[in-house]
Coordinates of C-alpha atoms in Angstrom, one line a residue:
Chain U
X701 CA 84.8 161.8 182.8
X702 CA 84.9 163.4 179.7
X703 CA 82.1 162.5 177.9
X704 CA 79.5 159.9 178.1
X705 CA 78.1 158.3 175.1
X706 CA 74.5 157.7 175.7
X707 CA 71.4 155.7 173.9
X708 CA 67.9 157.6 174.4
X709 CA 64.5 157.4 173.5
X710 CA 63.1 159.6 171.7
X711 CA 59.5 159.0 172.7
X712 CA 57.5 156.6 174.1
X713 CA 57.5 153.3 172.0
X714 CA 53.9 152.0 170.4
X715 CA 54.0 148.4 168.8
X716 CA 57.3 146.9 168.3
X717 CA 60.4 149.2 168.9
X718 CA 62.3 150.7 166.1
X719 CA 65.6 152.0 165.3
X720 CA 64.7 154.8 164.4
X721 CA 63.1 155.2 168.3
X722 CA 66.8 155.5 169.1
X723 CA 69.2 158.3 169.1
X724 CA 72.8 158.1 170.4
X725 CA 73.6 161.3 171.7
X726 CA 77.1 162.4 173.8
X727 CA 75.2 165.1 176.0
X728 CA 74.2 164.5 179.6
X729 CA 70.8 165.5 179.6
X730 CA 68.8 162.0 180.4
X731 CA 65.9 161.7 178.9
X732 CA 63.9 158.6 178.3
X733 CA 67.1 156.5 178.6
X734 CA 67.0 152.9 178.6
X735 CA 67.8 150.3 180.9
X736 CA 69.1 146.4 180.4
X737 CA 71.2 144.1 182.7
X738 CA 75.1 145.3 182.2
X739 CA 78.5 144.1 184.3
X740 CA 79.8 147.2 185.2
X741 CA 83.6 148.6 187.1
X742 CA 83.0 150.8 189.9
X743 CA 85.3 154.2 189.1
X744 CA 84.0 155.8 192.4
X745 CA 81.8 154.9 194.9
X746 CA 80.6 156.8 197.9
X747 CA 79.2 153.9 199.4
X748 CA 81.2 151.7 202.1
X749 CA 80.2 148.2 200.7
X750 CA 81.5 149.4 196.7
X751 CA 85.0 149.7 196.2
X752 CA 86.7 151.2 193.2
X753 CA 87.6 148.5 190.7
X754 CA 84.8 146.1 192.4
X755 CA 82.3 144.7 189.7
X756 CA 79.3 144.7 189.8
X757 CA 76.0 143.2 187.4
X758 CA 72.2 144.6 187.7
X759 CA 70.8 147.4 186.1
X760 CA 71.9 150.2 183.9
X761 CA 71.2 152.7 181.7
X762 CA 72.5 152.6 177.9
X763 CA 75.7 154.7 178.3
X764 CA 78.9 154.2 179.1
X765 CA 78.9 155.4 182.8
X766 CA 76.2 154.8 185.0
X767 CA 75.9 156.3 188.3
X768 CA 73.9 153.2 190.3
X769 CA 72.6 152.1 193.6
X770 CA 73.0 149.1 195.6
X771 CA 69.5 147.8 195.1
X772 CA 69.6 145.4 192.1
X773 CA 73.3 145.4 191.9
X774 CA 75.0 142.0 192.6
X775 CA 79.2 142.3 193.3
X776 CA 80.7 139.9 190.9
X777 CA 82.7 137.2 193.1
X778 CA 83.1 134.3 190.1
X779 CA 85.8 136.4 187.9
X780 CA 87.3 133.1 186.5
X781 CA 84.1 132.8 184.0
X782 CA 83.5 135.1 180.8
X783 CA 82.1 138.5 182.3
X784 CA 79.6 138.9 179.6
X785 CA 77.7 135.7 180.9
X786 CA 76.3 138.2 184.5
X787 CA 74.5 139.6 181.6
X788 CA 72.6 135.8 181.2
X789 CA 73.5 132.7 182.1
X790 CA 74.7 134.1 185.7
X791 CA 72.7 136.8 185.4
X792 CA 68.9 137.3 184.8
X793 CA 67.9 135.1 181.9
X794 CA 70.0 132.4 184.2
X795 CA 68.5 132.5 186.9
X796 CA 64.8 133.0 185.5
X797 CA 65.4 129.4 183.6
X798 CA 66.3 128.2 187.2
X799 CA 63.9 129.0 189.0
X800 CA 61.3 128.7 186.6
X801 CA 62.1 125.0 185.7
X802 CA 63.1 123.8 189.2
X803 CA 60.7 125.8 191.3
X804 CA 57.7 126.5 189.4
X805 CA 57.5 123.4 187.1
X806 CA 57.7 120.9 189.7
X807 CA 59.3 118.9 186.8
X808 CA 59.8 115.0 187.8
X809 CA 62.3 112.7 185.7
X810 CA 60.7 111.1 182.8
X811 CA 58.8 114.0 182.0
X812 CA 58.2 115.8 178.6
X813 CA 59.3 119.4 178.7
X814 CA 58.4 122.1 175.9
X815 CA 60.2 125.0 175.6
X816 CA 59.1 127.6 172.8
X817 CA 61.9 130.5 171.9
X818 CA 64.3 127.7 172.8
X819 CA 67.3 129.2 171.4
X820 CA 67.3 132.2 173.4
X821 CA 69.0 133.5 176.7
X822 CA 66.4 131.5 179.1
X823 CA 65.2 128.9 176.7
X824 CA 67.8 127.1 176.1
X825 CA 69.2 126.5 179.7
X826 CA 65.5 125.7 180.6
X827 CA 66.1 122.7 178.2
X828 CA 69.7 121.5 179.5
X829 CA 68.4 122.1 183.2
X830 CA 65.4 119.4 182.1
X831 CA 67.7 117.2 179.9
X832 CA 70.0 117.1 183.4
X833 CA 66.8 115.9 185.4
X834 CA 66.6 113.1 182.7
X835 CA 63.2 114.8 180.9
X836 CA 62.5 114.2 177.0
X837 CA 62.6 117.7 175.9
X838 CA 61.1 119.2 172.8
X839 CA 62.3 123.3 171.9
X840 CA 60.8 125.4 169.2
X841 CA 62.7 128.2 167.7
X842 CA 62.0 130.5 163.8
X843 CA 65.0 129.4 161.9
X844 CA 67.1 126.3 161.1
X845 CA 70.2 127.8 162.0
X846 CA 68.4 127.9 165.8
X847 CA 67.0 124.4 165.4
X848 CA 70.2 123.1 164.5
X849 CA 71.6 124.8 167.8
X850 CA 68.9 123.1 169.8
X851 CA 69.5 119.8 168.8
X852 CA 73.4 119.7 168.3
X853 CA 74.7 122.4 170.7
X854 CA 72.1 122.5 173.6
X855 CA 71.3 118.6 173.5
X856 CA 67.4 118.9 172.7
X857 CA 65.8 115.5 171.8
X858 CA 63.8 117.1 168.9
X859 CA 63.3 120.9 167.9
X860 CA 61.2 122.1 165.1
X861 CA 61.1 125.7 163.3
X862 CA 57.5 127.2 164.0
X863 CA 57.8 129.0 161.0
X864 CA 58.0 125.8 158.9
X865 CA 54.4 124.3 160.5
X866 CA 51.1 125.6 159.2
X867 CA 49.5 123.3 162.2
X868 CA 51.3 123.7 165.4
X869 CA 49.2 121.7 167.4
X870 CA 49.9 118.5 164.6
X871 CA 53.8 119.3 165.0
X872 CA 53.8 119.1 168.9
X873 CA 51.4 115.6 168.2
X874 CA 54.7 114.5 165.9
X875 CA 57.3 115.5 168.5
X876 CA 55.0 114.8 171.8
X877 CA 53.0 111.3 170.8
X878 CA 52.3 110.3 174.4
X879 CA 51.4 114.3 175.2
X880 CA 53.5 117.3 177.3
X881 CA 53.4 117.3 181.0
X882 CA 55.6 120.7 181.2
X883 CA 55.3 123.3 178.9
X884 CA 57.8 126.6 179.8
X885 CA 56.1 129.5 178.1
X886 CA 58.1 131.8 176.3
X887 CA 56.1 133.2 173.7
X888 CA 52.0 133.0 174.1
X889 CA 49.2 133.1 171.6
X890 CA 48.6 130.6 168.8
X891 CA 51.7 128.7 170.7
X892 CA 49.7 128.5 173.9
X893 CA 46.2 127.4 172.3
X894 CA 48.3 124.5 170.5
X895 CA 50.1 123.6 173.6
X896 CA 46.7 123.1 175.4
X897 CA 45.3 120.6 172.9
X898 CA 48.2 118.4 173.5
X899 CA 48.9 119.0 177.3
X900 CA 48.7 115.6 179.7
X901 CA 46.6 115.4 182.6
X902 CA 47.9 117.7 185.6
X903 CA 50.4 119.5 183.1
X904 CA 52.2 122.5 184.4
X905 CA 52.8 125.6 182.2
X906 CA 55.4 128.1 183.7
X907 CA 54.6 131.7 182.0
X908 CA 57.5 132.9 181.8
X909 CA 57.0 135.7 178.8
X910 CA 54.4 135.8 175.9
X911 CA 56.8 137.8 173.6
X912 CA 54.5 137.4 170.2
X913 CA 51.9 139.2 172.1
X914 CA 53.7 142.0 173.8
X915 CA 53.6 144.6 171.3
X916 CA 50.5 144.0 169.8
X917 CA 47.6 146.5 170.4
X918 CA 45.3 143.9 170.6
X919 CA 46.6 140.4 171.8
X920 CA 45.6 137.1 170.0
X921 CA 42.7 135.5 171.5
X922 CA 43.5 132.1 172.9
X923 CA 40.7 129.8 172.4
X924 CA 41.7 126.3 174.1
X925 CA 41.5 127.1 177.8
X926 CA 38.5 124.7 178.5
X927 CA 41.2 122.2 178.4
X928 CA 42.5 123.5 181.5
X929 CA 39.8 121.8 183.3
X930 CA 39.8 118.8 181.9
X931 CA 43.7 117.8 182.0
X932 CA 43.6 119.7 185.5
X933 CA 46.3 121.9 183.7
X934 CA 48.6 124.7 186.1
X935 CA 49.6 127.6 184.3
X936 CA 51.9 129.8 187.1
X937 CA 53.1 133.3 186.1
X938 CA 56.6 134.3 187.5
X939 CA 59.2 137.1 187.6
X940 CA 62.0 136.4 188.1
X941 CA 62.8 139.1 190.9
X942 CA 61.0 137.3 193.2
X943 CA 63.5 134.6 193.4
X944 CA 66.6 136.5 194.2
X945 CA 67.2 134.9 197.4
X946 CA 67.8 131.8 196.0
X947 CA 70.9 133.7 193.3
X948 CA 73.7 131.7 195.6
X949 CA 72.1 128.7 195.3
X950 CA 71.9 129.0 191.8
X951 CA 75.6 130.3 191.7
X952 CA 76.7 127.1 193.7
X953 CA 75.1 124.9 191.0
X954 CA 75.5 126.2 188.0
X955 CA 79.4 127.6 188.6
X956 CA 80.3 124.0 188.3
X957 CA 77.9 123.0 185.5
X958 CA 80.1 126.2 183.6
X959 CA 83.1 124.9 184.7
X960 CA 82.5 121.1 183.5
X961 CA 81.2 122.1 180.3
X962 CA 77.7 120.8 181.6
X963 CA 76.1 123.7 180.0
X964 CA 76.6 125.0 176.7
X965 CA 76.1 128.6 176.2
X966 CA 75.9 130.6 173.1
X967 CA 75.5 135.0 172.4
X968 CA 75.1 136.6 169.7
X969 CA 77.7 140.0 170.3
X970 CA 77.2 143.0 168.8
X971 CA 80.2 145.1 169.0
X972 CA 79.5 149.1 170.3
X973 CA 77.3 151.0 172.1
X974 CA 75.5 151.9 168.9
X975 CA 74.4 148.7 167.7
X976 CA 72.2 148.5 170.9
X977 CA 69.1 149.8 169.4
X978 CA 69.7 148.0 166.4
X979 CA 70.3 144.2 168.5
X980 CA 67.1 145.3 170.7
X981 CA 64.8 145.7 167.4
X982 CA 66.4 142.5 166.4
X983 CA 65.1 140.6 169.3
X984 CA 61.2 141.2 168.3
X985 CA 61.8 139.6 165.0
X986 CA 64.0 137.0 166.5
X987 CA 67.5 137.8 164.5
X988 CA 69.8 137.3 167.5
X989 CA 71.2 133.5 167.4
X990 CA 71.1 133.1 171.6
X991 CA 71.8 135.6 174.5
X992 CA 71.9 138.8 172.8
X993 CA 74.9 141.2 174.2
X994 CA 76.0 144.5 173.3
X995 CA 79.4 145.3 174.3
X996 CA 79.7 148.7 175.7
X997 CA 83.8 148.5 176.5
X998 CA 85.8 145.4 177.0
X999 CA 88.6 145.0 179.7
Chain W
X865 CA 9.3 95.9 187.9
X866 CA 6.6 96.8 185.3
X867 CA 7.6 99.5 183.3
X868 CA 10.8 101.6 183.2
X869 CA 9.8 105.3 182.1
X870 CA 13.7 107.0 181.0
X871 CA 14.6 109.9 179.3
X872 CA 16.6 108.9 175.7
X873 CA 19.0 111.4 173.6
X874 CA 17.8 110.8 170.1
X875 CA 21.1 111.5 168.7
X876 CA 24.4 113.0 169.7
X877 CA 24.1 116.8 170.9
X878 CA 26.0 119.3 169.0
X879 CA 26.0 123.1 170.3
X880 CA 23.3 124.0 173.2
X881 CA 20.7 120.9 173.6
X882 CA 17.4 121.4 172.5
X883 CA 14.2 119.6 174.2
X884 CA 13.5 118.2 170.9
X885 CA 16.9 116.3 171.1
X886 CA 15.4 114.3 174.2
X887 CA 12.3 111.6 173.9
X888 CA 10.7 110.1 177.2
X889 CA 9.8 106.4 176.6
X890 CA 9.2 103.6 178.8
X891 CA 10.9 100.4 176.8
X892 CA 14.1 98.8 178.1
X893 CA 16.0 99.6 175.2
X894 CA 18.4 101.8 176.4
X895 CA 20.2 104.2 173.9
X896 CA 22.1 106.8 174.9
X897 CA 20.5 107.1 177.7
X898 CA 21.9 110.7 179.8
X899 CA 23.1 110.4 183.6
X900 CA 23.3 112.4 186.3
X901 CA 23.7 112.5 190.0
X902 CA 20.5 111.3 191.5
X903 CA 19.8 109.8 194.8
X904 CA 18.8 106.2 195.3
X905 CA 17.5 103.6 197.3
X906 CA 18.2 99.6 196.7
X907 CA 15.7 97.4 195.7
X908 CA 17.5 94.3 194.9
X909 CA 21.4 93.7 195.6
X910 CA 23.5 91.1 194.6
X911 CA 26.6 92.9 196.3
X912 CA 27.2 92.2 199.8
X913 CA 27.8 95.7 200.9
X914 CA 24.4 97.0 199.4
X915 CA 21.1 95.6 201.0
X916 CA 17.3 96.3 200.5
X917 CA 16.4 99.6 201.6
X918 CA 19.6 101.0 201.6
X919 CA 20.3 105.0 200.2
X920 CA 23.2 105.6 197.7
X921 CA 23.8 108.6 195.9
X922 CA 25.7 108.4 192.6
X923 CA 25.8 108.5 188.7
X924 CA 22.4 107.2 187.4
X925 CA 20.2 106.7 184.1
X926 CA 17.6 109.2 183.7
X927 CA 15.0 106.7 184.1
X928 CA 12.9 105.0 187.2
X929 CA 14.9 102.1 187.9
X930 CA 18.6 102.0 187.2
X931 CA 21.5 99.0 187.4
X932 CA 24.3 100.6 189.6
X933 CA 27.6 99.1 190.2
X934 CA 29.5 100.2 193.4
X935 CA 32.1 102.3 191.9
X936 CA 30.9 106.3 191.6
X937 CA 28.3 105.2 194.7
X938 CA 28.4 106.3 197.7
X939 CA 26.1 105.0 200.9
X940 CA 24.2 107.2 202.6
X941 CA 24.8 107.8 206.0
X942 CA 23.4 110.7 207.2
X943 CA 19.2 110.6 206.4
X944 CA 18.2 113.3 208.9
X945 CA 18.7 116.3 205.9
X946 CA 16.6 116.4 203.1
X947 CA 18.0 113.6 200.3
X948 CA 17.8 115.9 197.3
X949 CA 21.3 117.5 198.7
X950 CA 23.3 114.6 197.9
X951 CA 22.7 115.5 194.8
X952 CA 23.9 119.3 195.4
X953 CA 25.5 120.6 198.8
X954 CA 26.4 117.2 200.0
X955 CA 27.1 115.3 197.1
X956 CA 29.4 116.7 194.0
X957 CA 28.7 120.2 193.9
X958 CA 29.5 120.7 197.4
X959 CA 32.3 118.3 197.2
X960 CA 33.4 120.7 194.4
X961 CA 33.1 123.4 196.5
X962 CA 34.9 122.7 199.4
X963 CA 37.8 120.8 197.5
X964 CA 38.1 123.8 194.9
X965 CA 37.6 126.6 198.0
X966 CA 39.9 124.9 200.5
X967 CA 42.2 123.3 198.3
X968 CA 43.0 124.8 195.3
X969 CA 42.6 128.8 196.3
X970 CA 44.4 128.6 199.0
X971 CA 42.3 131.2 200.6
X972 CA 43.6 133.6 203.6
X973 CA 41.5 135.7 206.1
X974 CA 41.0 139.1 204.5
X975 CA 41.5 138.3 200.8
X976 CA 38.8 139.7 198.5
X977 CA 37.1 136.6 196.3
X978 CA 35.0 136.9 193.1
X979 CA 32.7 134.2 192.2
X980 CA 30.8 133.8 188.9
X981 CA 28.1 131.4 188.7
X982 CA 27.5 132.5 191.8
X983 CA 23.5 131.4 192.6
X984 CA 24.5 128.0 191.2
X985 CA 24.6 125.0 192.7
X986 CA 28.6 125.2 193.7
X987 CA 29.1 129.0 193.4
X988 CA 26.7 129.7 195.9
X989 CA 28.2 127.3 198.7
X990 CA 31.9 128.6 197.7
X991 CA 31.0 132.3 198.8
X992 CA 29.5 131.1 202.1
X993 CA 32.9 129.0 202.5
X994 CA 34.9 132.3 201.8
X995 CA 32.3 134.2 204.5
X996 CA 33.1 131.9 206.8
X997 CA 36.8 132.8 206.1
X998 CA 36.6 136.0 206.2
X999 CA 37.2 137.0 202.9
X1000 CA 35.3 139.9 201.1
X1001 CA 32.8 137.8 198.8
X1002 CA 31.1 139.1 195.6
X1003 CA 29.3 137.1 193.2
X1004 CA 27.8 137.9 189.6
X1005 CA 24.4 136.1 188.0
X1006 CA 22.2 136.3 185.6
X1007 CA 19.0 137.9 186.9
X1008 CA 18.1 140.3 189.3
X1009 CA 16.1 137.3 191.3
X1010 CA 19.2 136.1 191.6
X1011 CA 21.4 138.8 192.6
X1012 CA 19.0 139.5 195.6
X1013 CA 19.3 135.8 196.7
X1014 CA 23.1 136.7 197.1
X1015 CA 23.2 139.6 198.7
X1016 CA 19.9 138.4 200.7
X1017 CA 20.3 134.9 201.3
X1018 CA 23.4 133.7 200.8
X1019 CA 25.3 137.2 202.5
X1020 CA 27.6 138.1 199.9
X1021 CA 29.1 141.1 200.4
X1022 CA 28.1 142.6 196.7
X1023 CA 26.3 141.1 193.7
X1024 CA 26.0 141.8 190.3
X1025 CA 23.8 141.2 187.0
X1026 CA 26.1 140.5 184.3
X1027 CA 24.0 140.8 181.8
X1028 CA 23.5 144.7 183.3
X1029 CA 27.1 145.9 182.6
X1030 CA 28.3 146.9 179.4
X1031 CA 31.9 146.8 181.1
X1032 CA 33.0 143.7 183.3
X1033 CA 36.3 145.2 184.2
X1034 CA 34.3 148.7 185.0
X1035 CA 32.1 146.6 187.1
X1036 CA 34.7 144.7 189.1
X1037 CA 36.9 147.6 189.4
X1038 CA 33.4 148.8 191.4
X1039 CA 33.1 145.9 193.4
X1040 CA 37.0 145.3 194.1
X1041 CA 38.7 148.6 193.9
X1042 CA 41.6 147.2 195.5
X1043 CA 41.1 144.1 193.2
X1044 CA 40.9 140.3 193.2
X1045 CA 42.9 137.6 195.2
X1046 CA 41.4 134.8 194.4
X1047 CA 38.6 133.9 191.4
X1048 CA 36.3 130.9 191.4
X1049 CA 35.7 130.5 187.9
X1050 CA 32.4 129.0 186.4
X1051 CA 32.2 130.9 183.4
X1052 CA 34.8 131.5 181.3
X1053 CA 35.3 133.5 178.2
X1054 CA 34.9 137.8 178.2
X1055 CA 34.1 137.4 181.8
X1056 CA 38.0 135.6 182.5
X1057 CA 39.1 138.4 180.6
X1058 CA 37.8 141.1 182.1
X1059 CA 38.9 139.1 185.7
X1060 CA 42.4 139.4 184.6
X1061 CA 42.6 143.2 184.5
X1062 CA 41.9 143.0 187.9
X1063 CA 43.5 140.8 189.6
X1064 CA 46.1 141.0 192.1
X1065 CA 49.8 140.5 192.5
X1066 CA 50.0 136.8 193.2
X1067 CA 46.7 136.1 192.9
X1068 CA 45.2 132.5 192.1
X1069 CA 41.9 131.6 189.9
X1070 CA 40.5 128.0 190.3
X1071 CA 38.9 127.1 187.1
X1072 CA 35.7 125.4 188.4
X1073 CA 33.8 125.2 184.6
X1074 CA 33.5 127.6 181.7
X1075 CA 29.9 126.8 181.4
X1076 CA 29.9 130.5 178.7
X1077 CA 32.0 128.0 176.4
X1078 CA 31.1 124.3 176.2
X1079 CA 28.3 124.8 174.0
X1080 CA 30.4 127.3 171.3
X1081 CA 31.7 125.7 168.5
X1082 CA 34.4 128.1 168.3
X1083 CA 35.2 129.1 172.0
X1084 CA 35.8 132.9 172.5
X1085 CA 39.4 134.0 172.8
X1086 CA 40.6 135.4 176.1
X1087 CA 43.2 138.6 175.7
X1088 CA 44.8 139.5 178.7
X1089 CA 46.8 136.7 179.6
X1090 CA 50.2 138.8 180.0
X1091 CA 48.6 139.7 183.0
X1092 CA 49.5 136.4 184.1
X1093 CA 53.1 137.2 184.1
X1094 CA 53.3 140.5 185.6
X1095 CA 50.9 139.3 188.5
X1096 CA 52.5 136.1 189.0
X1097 CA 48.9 134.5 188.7
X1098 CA 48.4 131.0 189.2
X1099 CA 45.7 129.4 187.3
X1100 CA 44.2 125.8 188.2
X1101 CA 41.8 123.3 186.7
X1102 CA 40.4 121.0 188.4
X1103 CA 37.9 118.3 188.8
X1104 CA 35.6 116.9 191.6
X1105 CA 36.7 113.5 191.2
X1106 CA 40.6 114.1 192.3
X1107 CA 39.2 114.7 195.6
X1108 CA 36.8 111.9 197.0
X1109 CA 39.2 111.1 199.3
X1110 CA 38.5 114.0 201.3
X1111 CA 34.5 113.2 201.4
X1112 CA 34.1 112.2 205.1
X1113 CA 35.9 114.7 205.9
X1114 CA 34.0 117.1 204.0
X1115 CA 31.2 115.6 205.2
X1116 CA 32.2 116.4 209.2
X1117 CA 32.5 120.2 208.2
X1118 CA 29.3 120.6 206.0
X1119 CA 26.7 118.6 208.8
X1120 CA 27.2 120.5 211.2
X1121 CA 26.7 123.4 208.9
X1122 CA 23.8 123.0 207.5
X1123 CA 21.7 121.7 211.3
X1124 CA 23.1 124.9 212.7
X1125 CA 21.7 127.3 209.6
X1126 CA 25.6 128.6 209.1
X1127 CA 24.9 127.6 205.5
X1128 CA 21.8 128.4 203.0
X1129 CA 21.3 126.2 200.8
X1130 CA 18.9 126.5 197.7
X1131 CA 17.2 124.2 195.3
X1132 CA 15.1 125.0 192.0
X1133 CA 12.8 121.5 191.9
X1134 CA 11.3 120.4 188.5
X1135 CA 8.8 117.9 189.1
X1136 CA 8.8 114.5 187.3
X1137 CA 11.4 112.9 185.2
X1138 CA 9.6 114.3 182.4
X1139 CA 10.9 117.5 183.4
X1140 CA 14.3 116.6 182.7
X1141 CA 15.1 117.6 179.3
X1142 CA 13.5 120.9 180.0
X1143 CA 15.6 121.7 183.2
X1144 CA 18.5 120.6 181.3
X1145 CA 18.3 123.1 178.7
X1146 CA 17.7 126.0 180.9
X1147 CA 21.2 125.3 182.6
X1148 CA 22.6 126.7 179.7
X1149 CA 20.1 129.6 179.5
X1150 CA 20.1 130.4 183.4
X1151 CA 16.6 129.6 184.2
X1152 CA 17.7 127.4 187.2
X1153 CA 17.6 129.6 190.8
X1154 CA 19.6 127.7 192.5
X1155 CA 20.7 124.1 192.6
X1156 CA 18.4 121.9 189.5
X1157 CA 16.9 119.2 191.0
X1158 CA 14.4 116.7 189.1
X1159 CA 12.0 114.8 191.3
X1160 CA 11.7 111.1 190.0
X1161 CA 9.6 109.7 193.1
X1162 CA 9.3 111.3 196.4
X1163 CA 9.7 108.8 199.4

């Protein structure tokens, strides 16, 4: 190994990450590196269970060669699918729309499902999971481009662009008239205090992330949460790491689902190691158009 | 039936409700006339399942005499306890109690348990349910009277006077330095907040009332709800009335409860329906010890 291109930090990140956080450095000296979800091709392995060539998804650093342990590694057995998709669909973001529809919001058919940041990695097969259980399903996402992609590509019933509604709570009333039974949180704050003015009795919210709130110092205040006794409201935090054991599962059903064109699937690449800081800024302010991927080396 | 004394709202209520927005009068003309659980006995039936002499408790007009109808009544079938706790430990706060306790906490031996609210009528019965458990109880009140009756007579394991700490989360990080399982909520606002900092890895909060909020024209915002990802939290509203099915039931528990001492049990009597108004208002103010009970006529 010759070299090894690396991205580090430079120093602890305050508020919302930026580029110029980043430095892309060649040396071996690992400080503050980052980690994402990467497919990876075992060189050498000094473990019995890891063969050269094998590949694997989990858990890397931002570099070109990673030296990784078994824990939170998966060997890749589905080759006959694009590889980039262990990084989401079959991957994390996959498998937390999975388990966060079907096992935390107990959704029933008939139902009305919200799903803000709609158009990203989990949001959007959180709304063709419920659109398969025969839900009415409502996404929001901050451009047209994305709510065209909701309601052409991903099969949405409505979407709306947040950014185009000074009253959030009036555009769910427009797009929810008889009220939201599951709501799968992807973004928190004003969104949630809207979403609890027009929740139906005995409504499940599955908190999934509150990504408007993340990297502020102080978060928003939300103000609505009376409701939650009224409308006998659930609102269940998850991770998705606590649902591993059900990953074959998953794989069994949603292999096909690929493989029938079930699912539609979109990513926004960016090509090189070096865009990486540049796609992860981009995520805070919502540029990326789907699963965002950086692609370190192809095959 | 002579005369009819009742307690009237002279108009709707807006913000916390004033004695002046109550008048006491004894005509029939009934106008916004404010109910409340109260324990009755029949005088004249024209329903076959209701005789003479028989004791209901149930949603009445603040007045002397009241026309019932059999839905939201309940016979009473048990006289050998004092009648005023069918309106408190044996009618809906106790009912709320056990059903929010047993059912929606899902309580285990050995979790630790926070309830706010605690000296009132249902906070004080759900930290003798968690005793009984075996959980590690601690309550918070408004008053130092009232702290004492925890610790004293109700054998919480800690107690303290909100209204004492500058810092919630400093004071529940005293009381739970390994943190919360499970919170009975009663309060809402700052106090939720400061809850959420210390909760636990899948810990659950059962969202009783918010009584801190009702009255607010603008409610406060609560902050920390990331937590609710991270900690996998499960939040639940609920309401009494989802559970009646489970009175007799409840009722088989709680007798034998209260004729072997196992429970304590305490009211804060105001005496006379003129009292009403005035017992009302200090709900919201925390003059109540205890359960509020108004004595219209003693048998």
């Amino acid at each position: 190994m010759a070299t090894n291109k690396q991205v580090i930090l430079r120093d602890y990140v305050s508020g919302f990450p930026k580029e110029s956080d980043f430095e892309i450095t060649t040396t071996n000296f690992e400080l503050r590196l980052p980690e994402g979800f990467g497919v990876s091709r075992v060189i050498e392995s000094g473990h019995p269970d890891y063969k050269q060539g094998d590949l694997l998804w989990g858990i890397v650093g931002w570099e070109e060669y990673s030296v990784v342990t078994p824990d939170m590694h998966f060997k890749i057995q589905h080759t006959d699918v694009p590889l980039s998709y262990y990084t989401g669909l079959l991957g994390m973001p996959g498998m937390t729309a999975y388990a966060g529809f079907y096992e935390v919001c107990s959704p029933k058919k008939g139902e009305t499902v919200y799903v803000s940041a709609a158009s990203g990695a989990v949001g959007q097969l959180v709304g063709q999971f419920a659109k398969m259980m025969g839900c009415y399903v409502v996404g929001s996402a901050g451009s047209k481009e994305k709510v065209d992609l909701l309601k052409n590509k991903f099969g949405f019933d409505d979407a709306f662009n947040y950014k185009d509604e000074g009253d959030l709570s009036a555009a769910l009333k427009r797009c929810f008239p008889k009220g939201i039974d599951i709501y799968f949180e992807n973004v928190g704050g004003k969104m949630l205090d809207a979403v609890l003015l027009n929740m139906n009795m005995h409504g499940r919210i599955a908190v999934c992330g509150m990504i408007s709130q993340y990297n502020l110092e102080d978060q928003e205040g939300v103000h609505n949460l009376t409701s939650i006794i009224y409308k006998r409201i659930r609102i269940q935090g998850f991770v998705v790491f606590d649902f591993f054991d059900k990953y074959s599962k998953f794989l069994e059903f949603v292999i096909p689902c690929i493989k029938e064109e079930k699912i539609a699937y979109v990513e926004d690449v960016a090509e090189g190691l070096e865009k990486g800081p540049e796609a992860l800024v981009g995520l805070f302010y919502g540029k990326n158009v789907g699963k965002q991927v950086v692609v370190v080396a192809r095959e």
